[in-house]
Coordinates of C-alpha atoms and ligand atoms in Angstrom, one line a residue:
X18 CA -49.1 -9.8 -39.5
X19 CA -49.0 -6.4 -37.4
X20 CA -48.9 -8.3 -34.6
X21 CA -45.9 -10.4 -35.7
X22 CA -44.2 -7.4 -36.1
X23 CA -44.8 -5.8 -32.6
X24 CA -43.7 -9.1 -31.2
X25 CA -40.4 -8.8 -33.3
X26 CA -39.6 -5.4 -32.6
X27 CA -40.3 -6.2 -28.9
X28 CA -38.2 -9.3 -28.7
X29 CA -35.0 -7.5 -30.7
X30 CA -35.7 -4.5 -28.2
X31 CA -34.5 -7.2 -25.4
X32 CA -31.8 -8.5 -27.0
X33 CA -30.4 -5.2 -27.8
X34 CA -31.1 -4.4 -23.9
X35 CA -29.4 -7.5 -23.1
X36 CA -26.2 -6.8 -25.3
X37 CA -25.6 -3.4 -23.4
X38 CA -26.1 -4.9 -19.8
X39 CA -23.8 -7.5 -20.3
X40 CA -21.5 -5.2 -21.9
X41 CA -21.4 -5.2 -25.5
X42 CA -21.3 -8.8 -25.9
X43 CA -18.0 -8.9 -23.3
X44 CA -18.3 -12.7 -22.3
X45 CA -14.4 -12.1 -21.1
X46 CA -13.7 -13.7 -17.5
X47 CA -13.8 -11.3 -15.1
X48 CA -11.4 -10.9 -12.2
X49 CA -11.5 -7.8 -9.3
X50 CA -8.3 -6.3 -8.1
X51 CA -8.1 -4.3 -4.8
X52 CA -5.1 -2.1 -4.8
X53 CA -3.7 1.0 -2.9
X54 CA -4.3 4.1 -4.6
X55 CA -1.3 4.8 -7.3
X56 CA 0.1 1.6 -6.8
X57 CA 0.2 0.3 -10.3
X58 CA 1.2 1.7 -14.4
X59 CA -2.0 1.3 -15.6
X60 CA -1.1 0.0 -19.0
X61 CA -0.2 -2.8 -17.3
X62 CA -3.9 -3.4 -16.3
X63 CA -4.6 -3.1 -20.2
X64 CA -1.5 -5.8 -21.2
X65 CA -2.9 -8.4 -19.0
X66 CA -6.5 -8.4 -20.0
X67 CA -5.3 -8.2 -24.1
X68 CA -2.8 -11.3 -23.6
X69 CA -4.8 -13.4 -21.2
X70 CA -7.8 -11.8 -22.6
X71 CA -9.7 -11.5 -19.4
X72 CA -11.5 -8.5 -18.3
X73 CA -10.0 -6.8 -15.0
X74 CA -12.4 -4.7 -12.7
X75 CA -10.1 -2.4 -10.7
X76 CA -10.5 -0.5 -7.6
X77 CA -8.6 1.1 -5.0
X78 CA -8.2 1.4 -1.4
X79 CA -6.2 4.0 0.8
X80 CA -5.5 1.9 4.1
X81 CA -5.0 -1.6 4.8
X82 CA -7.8 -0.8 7.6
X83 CA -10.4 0.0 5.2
X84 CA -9.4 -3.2 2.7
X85 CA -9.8 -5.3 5.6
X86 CA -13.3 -3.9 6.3
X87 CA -14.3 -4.3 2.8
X88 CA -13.2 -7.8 2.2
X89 CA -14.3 -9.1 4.9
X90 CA -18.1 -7.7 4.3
X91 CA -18.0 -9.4 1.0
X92 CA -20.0 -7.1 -1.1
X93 CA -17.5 -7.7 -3.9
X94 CA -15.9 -10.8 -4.6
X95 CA -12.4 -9.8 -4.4
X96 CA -9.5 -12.0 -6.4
X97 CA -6.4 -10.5 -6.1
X98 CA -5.5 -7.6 -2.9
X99 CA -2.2 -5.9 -2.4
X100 CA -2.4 -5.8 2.0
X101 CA 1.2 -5.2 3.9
X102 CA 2.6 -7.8 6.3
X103 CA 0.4 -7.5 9.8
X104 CA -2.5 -6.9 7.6
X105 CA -1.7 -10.5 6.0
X106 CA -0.5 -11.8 8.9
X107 CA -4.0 -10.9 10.7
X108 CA -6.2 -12.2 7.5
X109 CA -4.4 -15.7 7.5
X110 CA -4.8 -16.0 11.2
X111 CA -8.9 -15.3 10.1
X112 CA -8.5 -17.8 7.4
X113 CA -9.6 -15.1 4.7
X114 CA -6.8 -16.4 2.4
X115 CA -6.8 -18.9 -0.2
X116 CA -3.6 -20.5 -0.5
X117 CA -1.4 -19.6 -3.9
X118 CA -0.5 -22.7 -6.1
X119 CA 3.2 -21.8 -6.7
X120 CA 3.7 -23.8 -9.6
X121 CA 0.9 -21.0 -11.2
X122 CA 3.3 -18.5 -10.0
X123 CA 6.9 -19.2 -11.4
X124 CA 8.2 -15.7 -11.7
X125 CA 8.3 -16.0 -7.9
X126 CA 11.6 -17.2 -8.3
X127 CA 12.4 -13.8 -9.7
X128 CA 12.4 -12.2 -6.0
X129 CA 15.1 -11.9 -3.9
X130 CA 15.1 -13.7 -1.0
X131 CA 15.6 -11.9 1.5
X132 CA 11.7 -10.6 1.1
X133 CA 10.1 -14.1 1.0
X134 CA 9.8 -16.4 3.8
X135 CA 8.9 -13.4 6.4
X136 CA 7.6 -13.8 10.1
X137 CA 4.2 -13.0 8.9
X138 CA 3.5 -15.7 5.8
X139 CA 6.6 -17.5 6.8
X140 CA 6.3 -20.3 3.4
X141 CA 4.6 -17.3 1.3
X142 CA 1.7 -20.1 1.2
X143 CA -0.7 -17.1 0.9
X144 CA 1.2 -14.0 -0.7
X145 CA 3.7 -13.2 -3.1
X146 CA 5.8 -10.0 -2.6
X147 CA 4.9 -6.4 -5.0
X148 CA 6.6 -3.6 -3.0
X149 CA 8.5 -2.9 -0.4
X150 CA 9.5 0.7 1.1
X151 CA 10.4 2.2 4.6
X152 CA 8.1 5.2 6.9
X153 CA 10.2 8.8 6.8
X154 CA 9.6 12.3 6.7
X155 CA 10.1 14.1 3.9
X156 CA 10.8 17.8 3.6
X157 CA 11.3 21.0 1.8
X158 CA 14.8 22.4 2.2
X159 CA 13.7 25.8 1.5
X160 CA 10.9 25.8 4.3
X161 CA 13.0 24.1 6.7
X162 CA 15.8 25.4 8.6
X163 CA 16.2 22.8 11.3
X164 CA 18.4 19.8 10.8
X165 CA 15.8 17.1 9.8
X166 CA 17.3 13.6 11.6
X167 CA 14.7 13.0 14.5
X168 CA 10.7 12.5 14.7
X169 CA 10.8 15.6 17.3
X170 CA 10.5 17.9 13.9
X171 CA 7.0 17.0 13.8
X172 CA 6.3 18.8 17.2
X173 CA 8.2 21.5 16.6
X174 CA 5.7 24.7 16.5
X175 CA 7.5 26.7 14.2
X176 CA 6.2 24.6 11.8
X177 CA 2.6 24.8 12.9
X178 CA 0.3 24.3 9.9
X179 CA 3.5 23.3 7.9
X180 CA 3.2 19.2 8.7
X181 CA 1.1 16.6 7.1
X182 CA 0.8 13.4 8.8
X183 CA -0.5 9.7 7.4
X184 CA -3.9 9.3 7.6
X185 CA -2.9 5.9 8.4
X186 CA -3.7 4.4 12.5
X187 CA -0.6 2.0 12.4
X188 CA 1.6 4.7 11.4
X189 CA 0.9 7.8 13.0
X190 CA 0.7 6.1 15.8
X191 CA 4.3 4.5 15.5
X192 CA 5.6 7.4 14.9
X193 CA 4.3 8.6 18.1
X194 CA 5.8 5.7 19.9
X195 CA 9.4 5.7 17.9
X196 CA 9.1 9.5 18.9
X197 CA 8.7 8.3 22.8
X198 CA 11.5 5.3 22.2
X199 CA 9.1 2.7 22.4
X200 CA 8.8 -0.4 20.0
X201 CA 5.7 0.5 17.4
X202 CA 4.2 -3.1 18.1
X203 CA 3.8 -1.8 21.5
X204 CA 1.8 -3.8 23.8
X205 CA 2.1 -1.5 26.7
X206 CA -1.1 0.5 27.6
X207 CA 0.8 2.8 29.6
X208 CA 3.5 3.6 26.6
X209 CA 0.1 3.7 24.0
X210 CA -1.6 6.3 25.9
X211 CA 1.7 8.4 26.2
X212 CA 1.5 7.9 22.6
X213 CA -2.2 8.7 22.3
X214 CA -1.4 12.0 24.3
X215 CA 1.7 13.0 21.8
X216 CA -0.6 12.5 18.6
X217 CA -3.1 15.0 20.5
X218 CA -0.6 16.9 21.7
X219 CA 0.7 17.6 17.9
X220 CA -3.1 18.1 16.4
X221 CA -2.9 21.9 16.5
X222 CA 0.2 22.0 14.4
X223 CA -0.5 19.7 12.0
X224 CA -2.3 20.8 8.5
X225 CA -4.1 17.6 7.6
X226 CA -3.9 13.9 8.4
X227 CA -3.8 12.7 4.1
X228 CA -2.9 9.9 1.7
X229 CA -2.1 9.9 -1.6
X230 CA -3.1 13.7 -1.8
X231 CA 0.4 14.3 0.1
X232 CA 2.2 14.5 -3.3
X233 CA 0.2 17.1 -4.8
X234 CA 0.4 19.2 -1.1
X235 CA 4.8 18.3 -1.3
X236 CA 5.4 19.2 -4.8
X237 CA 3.1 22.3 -4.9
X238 CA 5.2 24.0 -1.6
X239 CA 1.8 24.0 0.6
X240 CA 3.4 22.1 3.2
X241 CA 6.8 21.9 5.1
X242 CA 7.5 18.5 6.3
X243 CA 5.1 15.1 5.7
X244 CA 5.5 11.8 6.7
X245 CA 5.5 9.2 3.8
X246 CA 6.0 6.5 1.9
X247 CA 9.5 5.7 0.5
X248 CA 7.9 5.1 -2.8
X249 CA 6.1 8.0 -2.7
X250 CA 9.0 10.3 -1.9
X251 CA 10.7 8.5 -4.9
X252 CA 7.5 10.3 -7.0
X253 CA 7.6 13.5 -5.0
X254 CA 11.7 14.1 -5.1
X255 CA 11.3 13.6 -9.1
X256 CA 8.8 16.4 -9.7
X257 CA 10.5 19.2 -7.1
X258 CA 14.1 18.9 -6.2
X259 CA 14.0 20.7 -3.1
X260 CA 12.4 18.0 -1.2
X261 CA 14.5 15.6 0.6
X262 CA 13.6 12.1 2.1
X263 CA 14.8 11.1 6.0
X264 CA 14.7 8.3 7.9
X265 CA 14.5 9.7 11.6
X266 CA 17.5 8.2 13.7
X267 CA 15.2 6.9 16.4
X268 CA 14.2 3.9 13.8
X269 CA 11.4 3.4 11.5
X270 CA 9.0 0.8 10.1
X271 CA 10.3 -1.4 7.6
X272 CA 6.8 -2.9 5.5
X273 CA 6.1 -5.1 2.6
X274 CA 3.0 -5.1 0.6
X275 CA 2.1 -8.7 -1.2
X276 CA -0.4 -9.6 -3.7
X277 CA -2.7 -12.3 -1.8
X278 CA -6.3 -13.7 -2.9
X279 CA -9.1 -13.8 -0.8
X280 CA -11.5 -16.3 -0.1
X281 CA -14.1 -14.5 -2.0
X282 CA -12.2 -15.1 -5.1
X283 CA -14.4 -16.6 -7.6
X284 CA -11.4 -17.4 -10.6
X285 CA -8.5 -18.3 -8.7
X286 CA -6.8 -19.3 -11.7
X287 CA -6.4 -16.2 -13.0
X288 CA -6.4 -14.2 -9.8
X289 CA -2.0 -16.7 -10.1
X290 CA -2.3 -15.8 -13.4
X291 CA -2.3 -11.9 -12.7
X292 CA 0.3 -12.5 -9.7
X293 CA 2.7 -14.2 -11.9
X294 CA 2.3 -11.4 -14.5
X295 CA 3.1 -8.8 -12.1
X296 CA 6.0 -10.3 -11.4
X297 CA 7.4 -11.0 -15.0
X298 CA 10.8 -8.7 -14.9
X299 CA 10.0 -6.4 -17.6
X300 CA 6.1 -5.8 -16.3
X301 CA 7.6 -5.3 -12.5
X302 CA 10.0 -3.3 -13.9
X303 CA 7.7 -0.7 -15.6
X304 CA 4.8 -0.8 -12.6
X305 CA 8.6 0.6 -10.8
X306 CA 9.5 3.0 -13.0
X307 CA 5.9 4.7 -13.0
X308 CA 5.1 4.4 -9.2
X309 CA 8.4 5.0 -7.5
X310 CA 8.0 2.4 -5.1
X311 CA 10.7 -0.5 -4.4
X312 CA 10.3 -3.8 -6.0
X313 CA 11.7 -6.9 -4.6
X314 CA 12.0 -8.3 -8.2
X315 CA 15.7 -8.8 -8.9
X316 CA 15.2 -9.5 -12.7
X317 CA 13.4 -6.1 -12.5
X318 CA 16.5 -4.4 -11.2
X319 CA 18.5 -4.8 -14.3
X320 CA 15.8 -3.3 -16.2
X321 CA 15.6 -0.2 -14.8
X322 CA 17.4 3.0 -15.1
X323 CA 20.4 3.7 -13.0
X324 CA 19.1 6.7 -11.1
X325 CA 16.3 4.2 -9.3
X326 CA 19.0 1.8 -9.0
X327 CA 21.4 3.8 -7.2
X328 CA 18.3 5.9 -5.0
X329 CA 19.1 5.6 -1.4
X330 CA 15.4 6.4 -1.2
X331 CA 14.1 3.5 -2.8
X332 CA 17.0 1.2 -2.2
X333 CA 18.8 2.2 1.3
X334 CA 21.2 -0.2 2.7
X335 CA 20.5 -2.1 6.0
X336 CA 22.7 0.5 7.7
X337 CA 21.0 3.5 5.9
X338 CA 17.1 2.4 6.8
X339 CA 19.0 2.1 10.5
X340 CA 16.8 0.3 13.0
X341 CA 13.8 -0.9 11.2
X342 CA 10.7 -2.9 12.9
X343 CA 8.4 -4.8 10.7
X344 CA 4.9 -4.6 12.3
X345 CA 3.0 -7.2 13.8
X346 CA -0.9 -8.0 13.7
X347 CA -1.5 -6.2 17.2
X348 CA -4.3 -9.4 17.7
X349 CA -6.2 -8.8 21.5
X350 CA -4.6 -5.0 21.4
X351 CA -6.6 -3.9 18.3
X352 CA -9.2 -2.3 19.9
X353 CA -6.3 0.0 22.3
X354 CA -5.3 0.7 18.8
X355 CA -8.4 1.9 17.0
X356 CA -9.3 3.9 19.7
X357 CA -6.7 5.5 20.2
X358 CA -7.0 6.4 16.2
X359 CA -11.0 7.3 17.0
X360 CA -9.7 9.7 19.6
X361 CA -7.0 11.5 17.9
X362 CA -9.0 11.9 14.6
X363 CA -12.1 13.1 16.9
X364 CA -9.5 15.7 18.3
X365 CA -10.4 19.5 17.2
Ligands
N2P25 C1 0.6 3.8 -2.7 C2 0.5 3.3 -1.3 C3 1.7 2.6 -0.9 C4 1.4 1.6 0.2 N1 -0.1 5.0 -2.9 C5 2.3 1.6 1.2 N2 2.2 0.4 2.0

């Protein structure tokens, strides 16, 4: 009889143990999400996994560089990432994409057209478009006295310790090439180490290389001038109206981030499923509203306030963004690019 009871005790032990691994009895699908840092309202994580009741496991990333790195090791089986352009256009060309059933993603037909059907997924076989945004410097009108129009600011040593660059190798570096004239899909040795020497050239004045950190820095006045985001300076302009957003004259980089799904993707079916619910208007709509980025979604547009509308931030016309470049997958000229990176961030 004792023994009877030892082996019950024991054997309810394990089930109990077993209940709390697997997470209370959660025997929801799982899917894993890789976005950028601040990308995303997050109670639109919690509306997807209630209606489609699913359980969504979500992490972040900072630079298309290091999603790269850690979708291609593999160590988590990735369903849905958010990459930009010449990081899709590389991961297609390394066949890490599944291709998207369209007819599981019918909200696509909520996007304007003008940001489908680009150079670097030219059927949108593989992604579907989330945000879109432009490179620029922003700055703080009462720390600034110099007219703010030209990437030359950012060299300018009465600002030394005042300037916050990307911490981000494709675009510090084209800034240092727009700065120098050249295009920033550069594939010119010569015209990349001029740019190599510029970026080392401005290390002494610059306060930190940084990502999403940048807004606090901004909107708390500990820095004068930072390159960013569009979206982001959407966020920071909100929070301290002395900060203004400028797209240097010399040109800029015009990017798009798309939702794609790896190879490693273990439930493609709801990895569409997620992708079409991130484009339903009213979801788009309120991921826009709370990050400040620019979304492609039309439908989305006539849900949202006037003042994002109307923000020549978020929304510039072709002749406000000026001359914009979209970059390309550098392919043989990737490793003149990360070392250049190596170099400058090795730089004391
Ligand atoms: C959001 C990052 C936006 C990504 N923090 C720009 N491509």
């Amino acid at each position: 009889m004792k023994k009877n009871i030892k082996v019950l005790v024991i054997m309810s032990l394990i089930l109990v143990i077993g209940f709390i691994s697997t997470g209370c009895g959660d025997n929801r699908p799982v899917i894993n999400v890789y976005n950028w840092g601040d990308y995303i309202d997050p109670s639109v994580i919690k509306d997807f996994q209630k209606e489609f009741n699913v359980k969504v496991n979500y992490n972040t990333f900072a630079t298309n560089e290091d999603m790269y790195v850690s979708i291609k090791k593999g160590g988590t089986s990735y369903d849905v990432a958010f990459p930009s352009d010449y990081m899709i256009e590389r991961m297609i060309e390394e066949n890490m994409l599944e291709k998207i059933n369209k007819d599981n993603v019918p909200n696509i037909s909520n996007i304007e057209d003008r940001f489908l059907y680009l150079d670097f997924d030219p059927n949108n076989d593989y992604s579907v478009p989330y945000m879109w945004g432009t490179v620029g410097i922003i700055y703080n009108k009462e720390m600034v006295d110099d007219k703010v129009d030209s990437w030359d600011i950012l060299w300018n040593e009465k600002y030394k310790g005042q300037i916050l660059m990307l911490d981000s190798q494709r675009d510090s570096i084209a800034v240092a090439l727009k700065k120098l004239g050249y295009s920033m899909n550069s594939r010119d040795t010569n015209e990349l180490e001029q740019a190599k020497e510029e970026l080392i050239k401005q290390k002494p004045l610059v306060y930190a290389y940084v990502g999403d950190e940048v807004k606090d820095i901004m909107v708390g006045e500990e820095a004068a001038l930072a390159v960013v985001w569009s979206g982001d300076a959407v966020a920071m302009i909100r929070e301290n109206e002395n900060l203004e957003y400028v797209i240097p004259k010399e040109g800029t980089n015009l990017w798009f981030d798309n939702m794609i799904i790896p190879k490693t993707s273990k439930n493609k079916e709801i990895a569409e499923q997620f992708i079409n619910f991130m484009q339903r208007p009213e979801i788009a709509a309120r991921n826009t509203d709370y990050v400040g980025y620019s979304t492609p979604n039309y439908k989305a547009m006539e849900l949202l306030p006037e003042d994002i509308v109307n923000s020549k931030v978020a929304y510039p016309t072709e002749e406000e963004m000026g001359d914009v470049e979209i970059f390309k997958d550098p392919k043989d000229f990737l490793k003149v690019y990360d070392d250049i990176w190596l170099e400058i961030k090795a730089q004391r």
